[in-house]
Coordinates of C-alpha atoms (C1' of nucleotides) in Angstrom, one line a residue:
Chain A
X7 CA 0.0 0.0 0.0
X8 CA 1.4 3.5 -0.8
X9 CA 2.3 5.9 2.0
X10 CA 4.8 4.4 4.3
X11 CA 4.5 4.8 8.0
X12 CA 0.7 4.5 8.4
X13 CA -0.6 1.9 10.7
X14 CA -4.0 0.3 11.0
X15 CA -6.3 0.7 14.0
X16 CA -5.9 -3.0 15.0
X17 CA -2.0 -2.6 15.0
X18 CA -2.3 0.4 17.3
X19 CA -4.8 -1.0 19.9
X20 CA -2.3 -3.2 21.8
X21 CA -0.7 -2.8 25.2
X22 CA 2.8 -2.6 23.7
X23 CA 1.9 0.4 21.6
X24 CA 1.0 2.6 24.6
X25 CA 3.1 5.7 24.7
X26 CA 4.3 5.4 21.0
X27 CA 3.6 8.1 18.4
X28 CA 1.9 6.6 15.4
X29 CA 0.3 7.8 12.1
X30 CA -3.1 6.6 11.0
X31 CA -5.4 7.4 8.1
X32 CA -9.1 6.7 7.6
X33 CA -12.5 8.3 7.8
X34 CA -14.4 10.1 10.5
X35 CA -16.8 7.6 12.0
X36 CA -18.1 10.0 14.7
X37 CA -17.2 13.5 15.8
X38 CA -18.1 15.2 19.1
X39 CA -17.0 18.7 19.9
X40 CA -17.0 19.7 23.6
X41 CA -15.5 23.1 24.2
X42 CA -11.8 22.9 23.9
X43 CA -11.8 19.1 23.1
X44 CA -12.8 17.4 19.9
X45 CA -13.3 13.6 19.8
X46 CA -12.9 12.2 16.4
X47 CA -13.5 8.4 16.0
X48 CA -11.3 7.2 13.1
X49 CA -12.5 4.3 11.0
X50 CA -10.3 2.2 8.7
X51 CA -10.6 -1.2 7.1
X52 CA -9.7 -2.9 10.3
X53 CA -11.8 -1.1 12.9
X54 CA -12.3 2.2 14.8
X55 CA -10.2 4.2 17.3
X56 CA -11.0 7.4 19.1
X57 CA -8.7 10.4 18.5
X58 CA -8.7 13.2 21.0
X59 CA -7.7 16.8 19.9
X60 CA -7.1 19.3 22.8
X61 CA -7.1 22.9 21.7
X62 CA -4.1 24.3 23.6
X63 CA -2.0 21.2 23.0
X64 CA -1.9 21.1 19.2
X65 CA -0.8 23.7 16.6
X66 CA -3.3 26.2 15.3
X67 CA -3.7 24.5 11.9
X68 CA -4.4 21.1 13.5
X69 CA -7.1 22.6 15.7
X70 CA -8.7 24.4 12.7
X71 CA -8.8 21.2 10.7
X72 CA -10.3 19.3 13.6
X73 CA -13.0 22.0 14.0
X74 CA -13.7 21.9 10.3
X75 CA -13.7 18.2 9.7
X76 CA -17.1 16.5 9.2
X77 CA -18.4 13.0 9.6
X78 CA -17.1 10.6 6.9
X79 CA -14.3 13.0 5.8
X80 CA -11.0 11.2 5.1
X81 CA -8.0 12.4 7.1
X82 CA -4.5 11.6 8.3
X83 CA -3.6 11.9 11.9
X84 CA -0.5 11.6 14.1
X85 CA -0.7 11.0 17.9
X86 CA 0.4 9.2 21.0
X87 CA -1.4 5.9 21.8
X88 CA -2.8 5.6 25.3
X89 CA -5.1 3.5 27.2
X90 CA -8.4 5.0 28.4
X91 CA -11.4 3.1 29.6
X92 CA -13.7 6.0 28.5
X93 CA -12.7 5.4 24.8
X94 CA -14.5 2.8 22.7
X95 CA -12.3 -0.2 22.5
X96 CA -10.2 1.0 25.5
X97 CA -7.5 2.8 23.5
X98 CA -7.3 6.3 22.1
X99 CA -4.9 8.5 20.2
X100 CA -3.9 11.8 21.7
X101 CA -3.5 13.8 18.6
X102 CA -0.4 15.9 17.8
X103 CA -1.1 16.6 14.2
X104 CA -4.2 16.2 11.9
X105 CA -4.9 17.0 8.3
X106 CA -8.1 16.6 6.2
X107 CA -7.7 14.7 2.9
X108 CA -11.2 14.8 1.5
X109 CA -13.8 17.0 3.4
X110 CA -17.2 15.2 3.4
X111 CA -20.4 16.9 2.6
X112 CA -23.2 16.3 5.2
X113 CA -23.4 12.5 5.2
X114 CA -26.9 11.4 4.3
X115 CA -26.9 8.4 6.6
X116 CA -27.0 8.9 10.4
X117 CA -28.9 6.0 11.7
X118 CA -32.7 5.3 11.9
X119 CA -33.3 5.5 8.2
X120 CA -35.7 3.2 6.5
X121 CA -34.7 0.3 4.2
X122 CA -35.8 2.0 0.9
X123 CA -33.8 5.1 1.7
X124 CA -30.8 3.0 2.7
X125 CA -31.0 1.0 -0.5
X126 CA -31.0 4.2 -2.6
X127 CA -27.9 5.2 -0.7
X128 CA -26.3 1.8 -0.9
X129 CA -23.1 3.1 -2.3
X130 CA -22.7 5.0 1.0
X131 CA -24.3 2.5 3.3
X132 CA -21.9 -0.1 2.1
X133 CA -19.2 1.5 4.3
X134 CA -21.2 0.7 7.5
X135 CA -19.6 -1.6 10.0
X136 CA -22.3 -4.2 9.7
X137 CA -21.9 -4.6 5.9
X138 CA -18.2 -4.5 6.2
X139 CA -18.3 -7.3 8.7
X140 CA -20.5 -9.4 6.4
X141 CA -18.3 -8.7 3.4
X142 CA -15.3 -10.0 5.4
X143 CA -17.2 -13.1 6.3
X144 CA -18.1 -13.6 2.6
X145 CA -14.4 -13.2 1.7
X146 CA -13.5 -16.0 4.2
X147 CA -16.4 -18.2 2.9
X148 CA -15.1 -18.0 -0.6
X149 CA -11.5 -18.4 0.4
X150 CA -12.3 -21.5 2.4
X151 CA -14.3 -23.0 -0.4
X152 CA -11.4 -22.6 -2.8
X153 CA -9.0 -24.0 -0.2
X154 CA -11.1 -27.1 0.3
X155 CA -11.7 -27.7 -3.4
X156 CA -8.0 -27.2 -4.5
X157 CA -6.8 -29.5 -1.7
X158 CA -9.2 -32.2 -2.8
X159 CA -8.3 -32.2 -6.4
X160 CA -11.2 -30.2 -8.0
X161 CA -10.4 -28.2 -11.1
X162 CA -11.7 -24.7 -11.3
X163 CA -13.2 -23.9 -14.6
X164 CA -15.0 -20.9 -16.2
X165 CA -18.3 -21.8 -17.9
X166 CA -20.2 -19.2 -20.0
X167 CA -22.6 -16.6 -18.6
X168 CA -24.3 -16.0 -21.9
X169 CA -26.3 -19.0 -23.0
X170 CA -28.4 -19.9 -26.0
X171 CA -31.2 -21.8 -24.4
X172 CA -33.3 -22.4 -21.5
X173 CA -31.9 -25.4 -19.6
X174 CA -34.4 -25.4 -16.7
X175 CA -37.3 -23.1 -16.1
X176 CA -37.3 -21.0 -19.2
X177 CA -39.8 -18.5 -17.7
X178 CA -37.3 -17.2 -15.2
X179 CA -34.5 -16.3 -17.7
X180 CA -33.2 -12.9 -18.3
X181 CA -33.3 -12.3 -22.1
X182 CA -30.7 -10.3 -23.7
X183 CA -29.8 -9.0 -27.2
X184 CA -27.0 -11.0 -28.6
X185 CA -25.9 -9.3 -31.9
X186 CA -29.0 -10.0 -34.1
X187 CA -30.3 -12.9 -32.0
X188 CA -31.6 -13.5 -28.5
X189 CA -29.6 -15.1 -25.8
X190 CA -30.0 -15.5 -22.0
X191 CA -28.1 -14.9 -18.8
X192 CA -27.1 -18.2 -17.2
X193 CA -29.1 -19.6 -14.3
X194 CA -26.6 -22.4 -13.7
X195 CA -23.3 -23.7 -15.1
X196 CA -24.3 -27.3 -14.5
X197 CA -24.8 -28.5 -18.0
X198 CA -21.5 -27.0 -19.1
X199 CA -19.7 -28.5 -16.0
X200 CA -21.1 -31.8 -17.1
X201 CA -19.3 -31.4 -20.4
X202 CA -16.1 -30.7 -18.6
X203 CA -16.0 -33.8 -16.4
X204 CA -15.2 -36.0 -19.4
X205 CA -11.6 -34.6 -19.3
X206 CA -11.1 -33.1 -15.9
X207 CA -13.4 -35.5 -14.0
X208 CA -13.8 -33.2 -10.9
X209 CA -14.7 -29.6 -11.8
X210 CA -16.1 -26.6 -10.1
X211 CA -17.0 -23.0 -10.9
X212 CA -18.0 -19.8 -9.1
X213 CA -20.1 -17.6 -11.3
X214 CA -23.0 -15.2 -11.0
X215 CA -26.4 -16.8 -11.7
X216 CA -29.4 -14.9 -12.8
X217 CA -33.1 -15.6 -12.0
X218 CA -35.8 -13.4 -13.4
X219 CA -38.2 -14.7 -10.8
X220 CA -40.7 -12.2 -9.5
X221 CA -40.0 -13.3 -6.0
X222 CA -40.3 -11.0 -3.1
X223 CA -38.7 -12.8 -0.2
X224 CA -35.8 -12.3 2.1
X225 CA -34.0 -15.3 0.5
X226 CA -34.0 -14.4 -3.2
X227 CA -31.8 -12.3 -5.4
X228 CA -32.1 -11.7 -9.2
X229 CA -28.3 -12.0 -9.3
X230 CA -26.4 -14.3 -7.0
X231 CA -23.1 -16.1 -6.8
X232 CA -23.3 -19.8 -7.5
X233 CA -20.7 -22.3 -6.5
X234 CA -21.2 -25.5 -8.5
X235 CA -19.4 -28.8 -8.5
X236 CA -19.7 -31.7 -10.9
X237 CA -17.8 -35.0 -10.5
X238 CA -17.4 -38.0 -12.8
X239 CA -17.8 -41.4 -11.1
X240 CA -19.6 -39.8 -8.2
X241 CA -22.9 -41.3 -7.0
X242 CA -25.3 -39.3 -5.0
X243 CA -24.0 -40.4 -1.6
X244 CA -20.4 -39.5 -2.6
X245 CA -21.5 -36.1 -3.7
X246 CA -23.5 -35.5 -0.5
X247 CA -20.3 -36.3 1.4
X248 CA -18.4 -33.7 -0.6
X249 CA -21.0 -31.1 0.1
X250 CA -21.0 -31.6 3.9
X251 CA -17.3 -31.7 4.0
X252 CA -17.2 -28.4 2.1
X253 CA -19.8 -26.7 4.3
X254 CA -18.2 -27.9 7.6
X255 CA -14.8 -26.8 6.4
X256 CA -16.1 -23.3 5.4
X257 CA -17.8 -23.0 8.8
X258 CA -14.5 -24.0 10.5
X259 CA -12.5 -21.4 8.7
X260 CA -15.0 -18.7 9.3
X261 CA -15.0 -19.4 13.0
X262 CA -11.2 -19.2 12.9
X263 CA -10.8 -16.1 10.8
X264 CA -13.8 -14.1 11.4
X265 CA -14.5 -14.4 15.1
X266 CA -14.5 -10.6 15.6
X267 CA -17.0 -10.0 12.8
X268 CA -19.3 -12.8 14.1
X269 CA -19.3 -11.2 17.5
X270 CA -20.0 -7.8 16.0
X271 CA -23.0 -9.3 14.3
X272 CA -24.0 -11.0 17.6
X273 CA -24.0 -14.3 15.9
X274 CA -24.4 -17.3 18.2
X275 CA -21.2 -19.3 17.6
X276 CA -22.5 -22.4 19.3
X277 CA -24.9 -22.9 16.4
X278 CA -22.0 -22.7 14.0
X279 CA -19.8 -25.0 16.1
X280 CA -22.5 -27.7 15.8
X281 CA -22.1 -27.6 12.1
X282 CA -18.4 -28.7 12.3
X283 CA -19.3 -32.3 13.0
X284 CA -20.2 -34.4 10.0
X285 CA -22.0 -36.4 8.7
X286 CA -25.1 -34.2 8.8
X287 CA -28.5 -36.0 9.3
X288 CA -30.2 -37.4 6.3
X289 CA -33.9 -37.8 5.9
X290 CA -35.9 -38.9 2.8
X291 CA -38.6 -36.8 1.4
X292 CA -41.1 -39.5 2.6
X293 CA -39.9 -39.0 6.2
X294 CA -40.1 -35.2 5.8
X295 CA -43.8 -35.5 4.8
X296 CA -44.4 -37.8 7.8
X297 CA -42.8 -35.3 10.1
X298 CA -44.8 -32.4 8.6
X299 CA -48.1 -34.3 8.8
X300 CA -47.4 -35.1 12.4
X301 CA -46.8 -31.4 13.0
X302 CA -50.2 -30.7 11.5
X303 CA -49.3 -29.6 8.1
X304 CA -51.8 -30.4 5.3
X305 CA -49.3 -31.7 2.8
X306 CA -49.6 -34.8 0.7
X307 CA -46.9 -37.0 -0.8
X308 CA -45.9 -35.5 -4.2
X309 CA -46.3 -31.9 -3.2
X310 CA -43.3 -29.6 -3.1
X311 CA -42.2 -28.3 0.3
X312 CA -43.2 -24.6 0.8
X313 CA -41.5 -22.0 2.9
X314 CA -43.5 -22.8 6.0
X315 CA -42.9 -26.5 5.7
X316 CA -39.2 -26.0 5.1
X317 CA -38.9 -23.7 8.1
X318 CA -40.8 -26.3 10.3
X319 CA -38.3 -29.0 9.2
X320 CA -35.3 -26.9 10.0
X321 CA -36.6 -26.6 13.5
X322 CA -36.2 -30.3 13.9
X323 CA -32.4 -30.1 13.5
X324 CA -29.6 -28.1 15.1
X325 CA -27.2 -28.7 12.2
X326 CA -27.5 -28.5 8.5
X327 CA -29.3 -31.6 7.2
X328 CA -30.2 -33.4 4.0
X329 CA -33.5 -34.2 2.4
X330 CA -33.2 -36.8 -0.4
X331 CA -35.3 -38.9 -2.8
X332 CA -37.9 -36.3 -4.0
X333 CA -40.8 -37.2 -6.2
X334 CA -39.6 -37.0 -9.8
X335 CA -42.5 -34.6 -10.7
X336 CA -41.2 -31.8 -8.6
X337 CA -37.5 -32.0 -9.7
X338 CA -35.5 -31.3 -12.9
X339 CA -35.3 -33.6 -15.9
X340 CA -31.6 -34.3 -15.6
X341 CA -31.9 -36.0 -12.2
X342 CA -31.4 -39.7 -12.2
X343 CA -34.3 -41.8 -11.2
X344 CA -33.8 -44.1 -8.3
X345 CA -33.4 -47.6 -9.8
X346 CA -35.0 -49.1 -6.7
X347 CA -38.0 -46.8 -6.9
X348 CA -38.5 -44.9 -10.2
X349 CA -41.0 -42.5 -8.8
X350 CA -38.3 -40.6 -6.9
X351 CA -35.0 -39.0 -8.0
X352 CA -31.5 -39.4 -6.6
X353 CA -31.6 -35.7 -5.6
X354 CA -30.6 -34.0 -2.4
X355 CA -31.1 -30.6 -0.8
X356 CA -29.0 -29.4 2.1
X357 CA -31.0 -27.2 4.5
X358 CA -29.4 -24.8 7.1
X359 CA -31.0 -24.9 10.5
X360 CA -32.6 -22.0 12.4
X361 CA -35.1 -21.5 9.7
X362 CA -32.6 -20.5 7.0
X363 CA -33.5 -23.4 4.7
X364 CA -32.1 -24.6 1.4
X365 CA -28.4 -23.7 0.7
X366 CA -27.5 -26.6 -1.6
X367 CA -29.4 -28.5 -4.3
X368 CA -27.8 -31.4 -6.0
X369 CA -28.3 -34.8 -7.6
X370 CA -26.9 -37.7 -9.4
X371 CA -27.5 -37.0 -13.1
X372 CA -29.2 -39.3 -15.6
X373 CA -26.4 -40.8 -17.6
X374 CA -28.4 -43.0 -20.0
X375 CA -29.2 -41.4 -23.3
X376 CA -32.6 -43.2 -23.6
X377 CA -33.8 -42.4 -20.1
X378 CA -32.7 -38.8 -20.4
X379 CA -34.5 -38.4 -23.7
X380 CA -37.6 -40.0 -22.2
X381 CA -37.6 -37.6 -19.2
X382 CA -37.3 -34.7 -21.6
X383 CA -40.4 -35.9 -23.5
X384 CA -42.3 -36.6 -20.2
X385 CA -41.8 -33.1 -19.0
X386 CA -42.8 -31.6 -22.3
X387 CA -39.4 -30.1 -23.1
X388 CA -38.0 -29.7 -26.6
X389 CA -35.2 -32.3 -27.3
X390 CA -33.7 -30.0 -29.9
X391 CA -32.8 -27.5 -27.2
X392 CA -30.8 -30.2 -25.4
X393 CA -29.1 -31.8 -28.4
X394 CA -25.5 -31.1 -27.2
X395 CA -26.4 -32.1 -23.7
X396 CA -27.8 -35.4 -24.9
X397 CA -24.6 -35.9 -26.9
X398 CA -22.7 -36.2 -23.6
X399 CA -24.6 -39.5 -23.1
X400 CA -23.6 -40.7 -26.5
X401 CA -19.8 -40.5 -26.2
X402 CA -18.6 -42.4 -23.2
X403 CA -21.3 -41.6 -20.7
X404 CA -20.3 -42.0 -17.1
X405 CA -22.1 -42.0 -13.7
X406 CA -21.8 -38.5 -12.3
X407 CA -23.3 -36.1 -9.7
X408 CA -23.1 -32.5 -8.8
X409 CA -24.5 -29.7 -6.7
X410 CA -24.9 -26.0 -6.6
X411 CA -24.5 -23.9 -3.5
X412 CA -26.0 -20.4 -3.1
X413 CA -23.1 -18.4 -1.7
X414 CA -25.3 -15.6 -0.3
X415 CA -27.6 -18.1 1.3
X416 CA -24.7 -19.7 3.1
X417 CA -23.3 -16.3 4.1
X418 CA -26.7 -15.4 5.4
X419 CA -26.9 -18.4 7.7
X420 CA -23.3 -18.2 8.8
X421 CA -23.6 -14.5 9.6
X422 CA -27.0 -15.0 11.2
X423 CA -28.6 -12.1 9.4
X424 CA -32.3 -11.9 8.4
X425 CA -32.2 -10.7 4.8
X426 CA -30.1 -11.9 1.8
X427 CA -29.7 -8.3 0.5
X428 CA -27.0 -7.7 3.1
X429 CA -24.9 -10.6 1.9
X430 CA -24.1 -8.8 -1.4
X431 CA -22.8 -5.3 -1.9
X432 CA -25.3 -4.2 -4.5
X433 CA -28.3 -6.5 -4.4
X434 CA -30.5 -6.9 -7.5
X435 CA -34.2 -7.5 -7.1
X436 CA -37.0 -7.1 -9.5
X437 CA -37.7 -3.6 -8.2
X438 CA -34.1 -2.5 -7.8
X439 CA -31.1 -2.3 -10.1
X440 CA -29.8 1.1 -8.8
X441 CA -27.2 2.0 -7.6
Chain B
rG14 C1' -48.7 -12.7 -10.1
rC15 C1' -51.5 -13.0 -5.2
rC16 C1' -52.4 -11.2 0.1
rG17 C1' -51.3 -7.5 3.7
rG18 C1' -48.9 -2.6 5.1
rG19 C1' -47.2 2.1 3.5
rG20 C1' -45.9 7.0 0.5
rU21 C1' -46.8 14.1 4.9
rA22 C1' -40.0 18.7 6.1
rG23 C1' -33.2 16.2 4.3
rC24 C1' -34.5 11.5 7.7
rU25 C1' -38.1 8.8 11.1
rC26 C1' -43.1 9.6 11.9
rA27 C1' -47.9 11.9 14.1
rG28 C1' -52.2 14.3 12.1
rC29 C1' -57.3 11.1 9.1
rG30 C1' -63.0 17.0 6.7
rG31 C1' -62.0 23.3 9.2
rU32 C1' -55.3 28.1 8.4
rA33 C1' -49.5 21.6 7.9
rG34 C1' -46.9 19.2 13.4
rA35 C1' -43.0 16.7 16.5
rG36 C1' -38.1 14.4 17.1
rC37 C1' -33.6 14.2 14.7
rG38 C1' -30.7 16.6 10.9
rC39 C1' -29.0 21.4 9.0
rC40 C1' -27.3 26.8 10.3
rG41 C1' -25.6 30.2 14.5
rG42 C1' -24.0 30.3 19.6
rG43 C1' -22.3 27.8 24.3
rC44 C1' -19.7 23.8 26.7
rU45 C1' -12.1 20.7 28.5
rG46 C1' -14.3 13.3 28.6
rU47 C1' -17.9 12.8 24.6
rU48 C1' -20.0 7.6 23.4
rA49 C1' -26.3 8.2 17.9
rA50 C1' -23.1 14.0 23.6
rC51 C1' -25.9 17.9 25.7
rC52 C1' -28.1 23.1 26.3
rC53 C1' -30.1 27.8 23.8
rG54 C1' -31.8 30.2 19.2
rG55 C1' -33.0 29.7 14.0
rU56 C1' -34.2 27.0 9.3
rG57 C1' -37.4 23.6 6.9
rG58 C1' -43.5 21.3 3.0
rU59 C1' -46.9 21.5 -4.5
rC60 C1' -49.0 15.9 2.2
rG61 C1' -46.4 10.2 -4.5
rG62 C1' -49.3 11.7 -9.3
rG63 C1' -54.2 12.5 -11.7
rG64 C1' -59.4 13.0 -11.4
rG65 C1' -63.9 13.5 -8.3
rU66 C1' -67.3 14.8 -3.9
rU67 C1' -67.6 19.3 -0.6
rC68 C1' -68.4 26.1 1.3
rA69 C1' -63.7 23.6 2.7
rA70 C1' -59.6 17.5 1.2
rA71 C1' -53.1 15.4 3.7
rU72 C1' -57.9 13.6 5.6
rC73 C1' -63.7 10.9 1.9
rC74 C1' -64.3 8.3 -3.3
rC75 C1' -62.1 6.5 -8.1
rC76 C1' -57.8 5.6 -11.1
rU77 C1' -52.5 5.3 -11.3
rC78 C1' -47.2 5.0 -9.9
rC79 C1' -43.6 3.6 -6.4
rC80 C1' -41.9 1.1 -1.9
rC81 C1' -42.0 -2.5 2.3
rG82 C1' -43.4 -7.5 4.6
rG83 C1' -45.2 -12.4 3.3
rC84 C1' -46.6 -16.4 -0.4
rG85 C1' -45.7 -19.2 -4.9
rC86 C1' -40.7 -20.5 -7.4
rC87 C1' -35.8 -21.5 -6.3
rA88 C1' -29.6 -21.5 -4.6

RNA sequence: GCCGGGGUAGCUCAGCGGUAGAGCGCCGGGCUGUUAACCCGGUGGUCGGGGGUUCAAAUCCCCUCCCCGGCGCCA
């Protein structure tokens, strides 16, 4: 980083730094002017520290700058570190020199604003300590995922974002102009990953996925980050094992690296510690229906689980858990039918506890050309759209499985926050693409 | 798309037929330990838009736009 000699707040707030003169730079988090004293709380990427400017103990220019400085202005400051229980965090800087870098206009966010206003000012709200903490957690989630996958021999690949056809659920695709034709923004890299396993065997990708669903819930984004895996020779059970190892590893690393941020967000770490132990519980769809019926839900075998049902199930567990073997009519065409029981698919969802719900969806894929074609017909899809995908079953087909993880859903659960919009810097919903 | 809630000062809201209000912010002043500091003074509005009823509409009626919460769908 340019500018030698500047320290970070976290490097300064230590017993061994007491009495030393240090230089810091950052932004004004809070300012309070009391007579001949000015308290300026400095915020940098690592935290906050209170700076005290006393009128008769600094040069005239420094005092003028301190009087003039406004909330969220950027500035540089020099001072002596000291301990003081009255300062937030227990340490403060007795200022000897201070200069404004960029004077801030009146900052439009002060606290107590409504959500719509805050979303309009997202580019400014993004610097809040809460969102900063969540973004750091997300960083650790992605880093941990990559660590796990690299260590276990998974190849990272880069599938396309622009696609020619529908794959699954054509109604929820974003259409775009592609030269003089139509194309779509990708909803999933899965089909492309399937093509890549024939050489690399174990592949994964991290891409944005786009869903033009008109959903209005706290768990949906129109643009989200999708972590997808696909493995040749993997059967459903093998892939479930990979998914729980991955999730428990991510949780472990976040607990190690982001303890401070979890505390700032008041996340109950005990709930996360429970997720370290694998395997996670597994129930079949049939059992899920029985549990729900016992709880008084009016749901019949064959119906998809709604939000209330899903929430009720997550209350039965204290760790993430799997639901498997769904009726084929509620799942996608590419899922392999259970050879023991052809009315259900070899599919699995991983649900996070505490009401957070689905974070992973995966399955073993249908590897037989004939059966896949039959499923396409059964579901009224156009085989022409899937010609290249069907080809994969004609040239050395292999049993294989995969899953997709919604990064923001995982971050939401790990962070313990109540709305997915805060897991992504600039959330996209149906009613919002600005800023 | 459906159900519910809401659009009044820069922000958060009250007012719900009779001359538009509060708190915070902002501006000026004061204060040598503040923690979203406090105290005094000042500033601030086509009441989302359009139409209608009425002597009189922020308030009642109709239409419309936007937002929030939830559902369906999904990661």
